Amino acid sequence: MQTAVQKAIYPGSFDPFTLGHQDIAERAARLFTSVVVAVVNNPKKQPWLPIETRLQLTRNSLAHLENVTVVDFDGLTVHLAQAHQAGTLIRGLRALSDFEAECMMAQMNQQLAPDIETLFLMASLEHQFLSSSAVKEVACCHGDVSRWVPKPVAAYMKTHSPLRPKPTAL
Ligand code: ADP
């Protein structure tokens, strides 16, 4: 049997990049020859951080991994995988919360590109309940988020807060 090219794509919003994301990227980097972390540039999702900032913080958080590169993209993940000749999409899976949406996405991607596999890595126990949204929620109320995000993200968030949008007038 022929061995597939050992390259994987790990896509996500990373708004912001957390220790849960870092853990998945590090584990993927051990499994594959090279990993492309792809930061989704989709303004429709109305991210807190602009794409340039998400890219920079993700890059700084993964600088210790020689076989990992970080790019931005704004189309279908399977097209990005094809462009990079990557045969695997990596997704992180937290208990319960991710299952349905991830299943749906994996099924869609399988139909779009049957030769690309989605590989789920279970979130580590300590990251099961960690999400970018929760981090933003705490930061909004001036809470310390440094235990949940890599150092570059913690440093950034000390001076930048994802304030709640102002309520609109009636
Ligand atoms: P998306 O908008 O694509 O879901 P996210 O940045 O929220 O982007 O997540 C990117 C990937 O990382 C997803 O597969 C998600 O399930 C996974 N992920 C998010 N948080 C964690 C975590 N705490 N532990 C492991 N995987 C996670």
PDB file of C-alpha atoms and ligand atoms in Angstrom, residues 10-16 18-21 23-24 40 45 90-94 98 102 105 121-124 127-132, ligand 1:
ATOM      1  CA  TYR A  10      -5.787  22.436  10.909  1.00  0.00           C
ATOM      2  CA  PRO A  11      -8.425  25.099  10.175  1.00  0.00           C
ATOM      3  CA  GLY A  12     -10.207  27.348  12.657  1.00  0.00           C
ATOM      4  CA  SER A  13     -11.298  30.837  13.581  1.00  0.00           C
ATOM      5  CA  PHE A  14      -8.765  31.082  16.430  1.00  0.00           C
ATOM      6  CA  ASP A  15     -10.486  34.188  17.803  1.00  0.00           C
ATOM      7  CA  PRO A  16      -8.320  34.104  19.882  1.00  0.00           C
ATOM      8  CA  THR A  18      -6.192  29.163  23.070  1.00  0.00           C
ATOM      9  CA  LEU A  19      -4.165  26.486  24.835  1.00  0.00           C
ATOM     10  CA  GLY A  20      -6.763  23.985  23.536  1.00  0.00           C
ATOM     11  CA  HIS A  21      -5.900  24.975  19.964  1.00  0.00           C
ATOM     12  CA  ASP A  23      -2.477  21.391  22.211  1.00  0.00           C
ATOM     13  CA  ILE A  24      -4.194  20.107  19.047  1.00  0.00           C
ATOM     14  CA  VAL A  40     -10.353  31.465   8.604  1.00  0.00           C
ATOM     15  CA  LYS A  45     -18.500  35.365  11.306  1.00  0.00           C
ATOM     16  CA  ILE A  90      -7.524  18.031  11.620  1.00  0.00           C
ATOM     17  CA  ARG A  91     -10.305  19.056  13.970  1.00  0.00           C
ATOM     18  CA  GLY A  92     -10.379  19.145  17.742  1.00  0.00           C
ATOM     19  CA  LEU A  93     -13.316  17.470  19.463  1.00  0.00           C
ATOM     20  CA  ARG A  94     -14.552  18.437  22.904  1.00  0.00           C
ATOM     21  CA  ASP A  98     -18.571  19.849  19.124  1.00  0.00           C
ATOM     22  CA  GLU A 102     -18.239  18.628  13.422  1.00  0.00           C
ATOM     23  CA  MET A 105     -18.928  19.490   8.452  1.00  0.00           C
ATOM     24  CA  LEU A 121      -8.213  14.622  17.970  1.00  0.00           C
ATOM     25  CA  MET A 122      -9.983  14.487  21.325  1.00  0.00           C
ATOM     26  CA  ALA A 123      -9.444  17.601  23.378  1.00  0.00           C
ATOM     27  CA  SER A 124      -7.197  16.912  26.349  1.00  0.00           C
ATOM     28  CA  HIS A 127      -9.138  21.717  27.744  1.00  0.00           C
ATOM     29  CA  GLN A 128     -12.560  20.063  27.466  1.00  0.00           C
ATOM     30  CA  PHE A 129     -14.388  23.174  28.583  1.00  0.00           C
ATOM     31  CA  LEU A 130     -12.064  25.746  27.071  1.00  0.00           C
ATOM     32  CA  SER A 131     -13.283  27.834  24.146  1.00  0.00           C
ATOM     33  CA  SER A 132     -12.379  31.149  22.532  1.00  0.00           C
TER      34      SER A 132
HETATM   35  P1  ADP B   1     -14.199  27.068  14.218  1.00  0.00           P
HETATM   36  O1  ADP B   1     -14.941  28.351  14.016  1.00  0.00           O
HETATM   37  O2  ADP B   1     -13.665  26.471  12.944  1.00  0.00           O
HETATM   38  O3  ADP B   1     -14.919  26.057  15.071  1.00  0.00           O
HETATM   39  P2  ADP B   1     -12.404  27.428  16.459  1.00  0.00           P
HETATM   40  O4  ADP B   1     -11.245  28.367  16.541  1.00  0.00           O
HETATM   41  O5  ADP B   1     -13.498  27.630  17.433  1.00  0.00           O
HETATM   42  O6  ADP B   1     -12.885  27.517  14.961  1.00  0.00           O
HETATM   43  O7  ADP B   1     -11.897  25.937  16.629  1.00  0.00           O
HETATM   44  C1  ADP B   1     -10.995  25.376  15.706  1.00  0.00           C
HETATM   45  C2  ADP B   1     -10.866  23.888  15.995  1.00  0.00           C
HETATM   46  O8  ADP B   1     -10.293  23.695  17.279  1.00  0.00           O
HETATM   47  C3  ADP B   1     -12.208  23.143  16.021  1.00  0.00           C
HETATM   48  O9  ADP B   1     -11.998  21.846  15.521  1.00  0.00           O
HETATM   49  C4  ADP B   1     -12.543  23.093  17.488  1.00  0.00           C
HETATM   50  O10 ADP B   1     -13.387  21.992  17.792  1.00  0.00           O
HETATM   51  C5  ADP B   1     -11.161  22.910  18.084  1.00  0.00           C
HETATM   52  N1  ADP B   1     -11.096  23.396  19.446  1.00  0.00           N
HETATM   53  C6  ADP B   1     -11.590  24.530  19.953  1.00  0.00           C
HETATM   54  N2  ADP B   1     -11.341  24.622  21.271  1.00  0.00           N
HETATM   55  C7  ADP B   1     -10.689  23.478  21.607  1.00  0.00           C
HETATM   56  C8  ADP B   1     -10.182  22.929  22.834  1.00  0.00           C
HETATM   57  N3  ADP B   1     -10.343  23.548  23.976  1.00  0.00           N
HETATM   58  N4  ADP B   1      -9.537  21.747  22.792  1.00  0.00           N
HETATM   59  C9  ADP B   1      -9.411  21.089  21.627  1.00  0.00           C
HETATM   60  N5  ADP B   1      -9.884  21.513  20.441  1.00  0.00           N
HETATM   61  C10 ADP B   1     -10.520  22.707  20.426  1.00  0.00           C
END
